[in-house]
CSV table of C-alpha atoms in Angstrom, one decimal:
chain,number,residue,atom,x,y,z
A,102,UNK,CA,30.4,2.4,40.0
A,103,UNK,CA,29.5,6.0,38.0
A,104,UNK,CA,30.2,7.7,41.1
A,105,UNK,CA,34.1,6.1,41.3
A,106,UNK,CA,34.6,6.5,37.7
A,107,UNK,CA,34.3,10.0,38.4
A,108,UNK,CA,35.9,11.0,41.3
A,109,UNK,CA,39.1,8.8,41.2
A,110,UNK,CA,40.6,10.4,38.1
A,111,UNK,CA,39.8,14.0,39.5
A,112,UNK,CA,40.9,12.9,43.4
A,113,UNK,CA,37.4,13.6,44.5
A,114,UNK,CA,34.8,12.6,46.8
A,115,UNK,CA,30.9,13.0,46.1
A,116,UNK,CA,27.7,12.8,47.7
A,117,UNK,CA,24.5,10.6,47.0
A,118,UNK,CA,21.6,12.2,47.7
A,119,UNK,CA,18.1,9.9,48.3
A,120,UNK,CA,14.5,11.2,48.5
A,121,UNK,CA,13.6,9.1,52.0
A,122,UNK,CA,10.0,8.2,52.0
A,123,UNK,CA,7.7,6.4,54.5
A,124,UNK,CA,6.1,3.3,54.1
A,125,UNK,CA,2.7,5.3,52.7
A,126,UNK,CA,5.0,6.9,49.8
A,127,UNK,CA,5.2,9.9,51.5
A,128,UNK,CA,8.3,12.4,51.4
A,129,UNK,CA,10.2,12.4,54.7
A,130,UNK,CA,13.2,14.1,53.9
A,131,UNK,CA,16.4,14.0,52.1
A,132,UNK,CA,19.1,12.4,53.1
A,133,UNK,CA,22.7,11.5,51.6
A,134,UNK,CA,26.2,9.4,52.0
A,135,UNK,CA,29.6,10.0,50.9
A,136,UNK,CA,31.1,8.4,48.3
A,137,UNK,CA,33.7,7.9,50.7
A,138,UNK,CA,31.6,6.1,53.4
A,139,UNK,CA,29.9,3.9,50.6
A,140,UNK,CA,32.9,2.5,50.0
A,141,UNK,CA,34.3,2.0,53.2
A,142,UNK,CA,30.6,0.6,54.9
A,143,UNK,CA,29.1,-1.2,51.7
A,144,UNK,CA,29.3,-5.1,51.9
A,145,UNK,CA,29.6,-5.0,48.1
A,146,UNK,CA,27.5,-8.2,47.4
A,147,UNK,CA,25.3,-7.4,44.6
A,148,UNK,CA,22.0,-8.4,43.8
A,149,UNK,CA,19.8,-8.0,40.9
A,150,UNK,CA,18.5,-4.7,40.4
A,151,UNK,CA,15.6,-3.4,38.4
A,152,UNK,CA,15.3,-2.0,34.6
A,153,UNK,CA,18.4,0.1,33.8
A,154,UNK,CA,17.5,4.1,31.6
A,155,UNK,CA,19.0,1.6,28.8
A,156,UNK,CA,16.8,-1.3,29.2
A,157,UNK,CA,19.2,-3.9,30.3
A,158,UNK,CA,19.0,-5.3,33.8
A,159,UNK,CA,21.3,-3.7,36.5
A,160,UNK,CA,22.8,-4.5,40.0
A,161,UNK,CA,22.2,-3.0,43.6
A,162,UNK,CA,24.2,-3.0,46.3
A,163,UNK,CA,22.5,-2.1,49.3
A,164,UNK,CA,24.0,0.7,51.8
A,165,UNK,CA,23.8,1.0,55.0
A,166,UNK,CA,21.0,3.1,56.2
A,167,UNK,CA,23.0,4.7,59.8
A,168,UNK,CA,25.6,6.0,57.2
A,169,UNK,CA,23.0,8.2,55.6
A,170,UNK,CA,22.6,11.9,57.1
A,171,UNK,CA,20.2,14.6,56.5
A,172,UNK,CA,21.0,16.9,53.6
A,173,UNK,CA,20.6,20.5,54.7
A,174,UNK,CA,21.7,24.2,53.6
A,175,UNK,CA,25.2,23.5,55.6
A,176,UNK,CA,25.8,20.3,53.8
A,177,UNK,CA,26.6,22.4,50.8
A,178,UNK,CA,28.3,25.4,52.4
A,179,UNK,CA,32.1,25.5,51.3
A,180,UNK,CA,33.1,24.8,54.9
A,181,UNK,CA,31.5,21.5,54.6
A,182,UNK,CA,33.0,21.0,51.2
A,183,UNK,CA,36.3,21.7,52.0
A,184,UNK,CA,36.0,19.1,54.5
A,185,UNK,CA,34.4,16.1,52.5
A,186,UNK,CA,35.7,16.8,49.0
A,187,UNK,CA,38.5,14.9,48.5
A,188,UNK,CA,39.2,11.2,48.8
A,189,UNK,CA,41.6,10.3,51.5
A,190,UNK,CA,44.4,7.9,50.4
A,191,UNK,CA,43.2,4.6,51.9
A,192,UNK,CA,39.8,5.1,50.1
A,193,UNK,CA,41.4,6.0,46.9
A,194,UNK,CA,43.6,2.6,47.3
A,195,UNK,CA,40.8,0.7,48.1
A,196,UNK,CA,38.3,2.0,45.7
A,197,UNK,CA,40.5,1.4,43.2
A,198,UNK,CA,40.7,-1.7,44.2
A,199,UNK,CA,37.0,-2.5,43.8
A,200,UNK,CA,37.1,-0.4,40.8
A,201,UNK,CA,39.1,-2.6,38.6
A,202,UNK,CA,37.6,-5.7,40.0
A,203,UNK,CA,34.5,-4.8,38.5
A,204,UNK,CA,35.7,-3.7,35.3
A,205,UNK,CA,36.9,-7.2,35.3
A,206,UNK,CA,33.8,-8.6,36.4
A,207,UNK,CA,32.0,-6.6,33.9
């Protein structure tokens, strides 16, 4: 939800970036998704999440894990960024979408 609140106003896209770890707690690697592929691959159906930095009890929508890819130096070249920074127009419609449903919702 923080992510669309700030790319839709400023027509961008962002990446989410995860620390992946194995079952032992040990780092594998990081990986990330698209703000842009979140919205389009996520089934959206919340479920109660943990302790929010405020206190109060949040929601998680799980993503799916295919959609995530290894974050490397090229995933931040300006090549790259020209490529994935901007939201395309079907995204922006239907993240806008989802946007003010929540608002509603919440």
């Amino acid at each position: 939800m923080m992510l669309l609140r700030l790319c839709l106003p400023n027509d961008a896209n962002a990446i989410y970036l995860i620390r992946e770890m194995d079952d032992n707690a040990q780092f594998i690697g990081w990986k990330y998704v698209t703000l842009s592929d979140i919205v389009m691959t996520s089934s959206w159906n919340l479920q109660a999440g943990g302790i929010g930095m405020g206190g109060q009890n949040t929601q998680t929508v799980r993503l799916p894990y295919e959609y995530f890819r290894n974050f490397d130096e090229d995933v931040i070249s300006e090549e790259k960024f020209i490529k994935i920074g901007n939201l395309s127009r079907n995204i922006k419609i239907l993240a806008r979408q989802f946007y003010d449903e929540l608002t509603l919702k919440f």
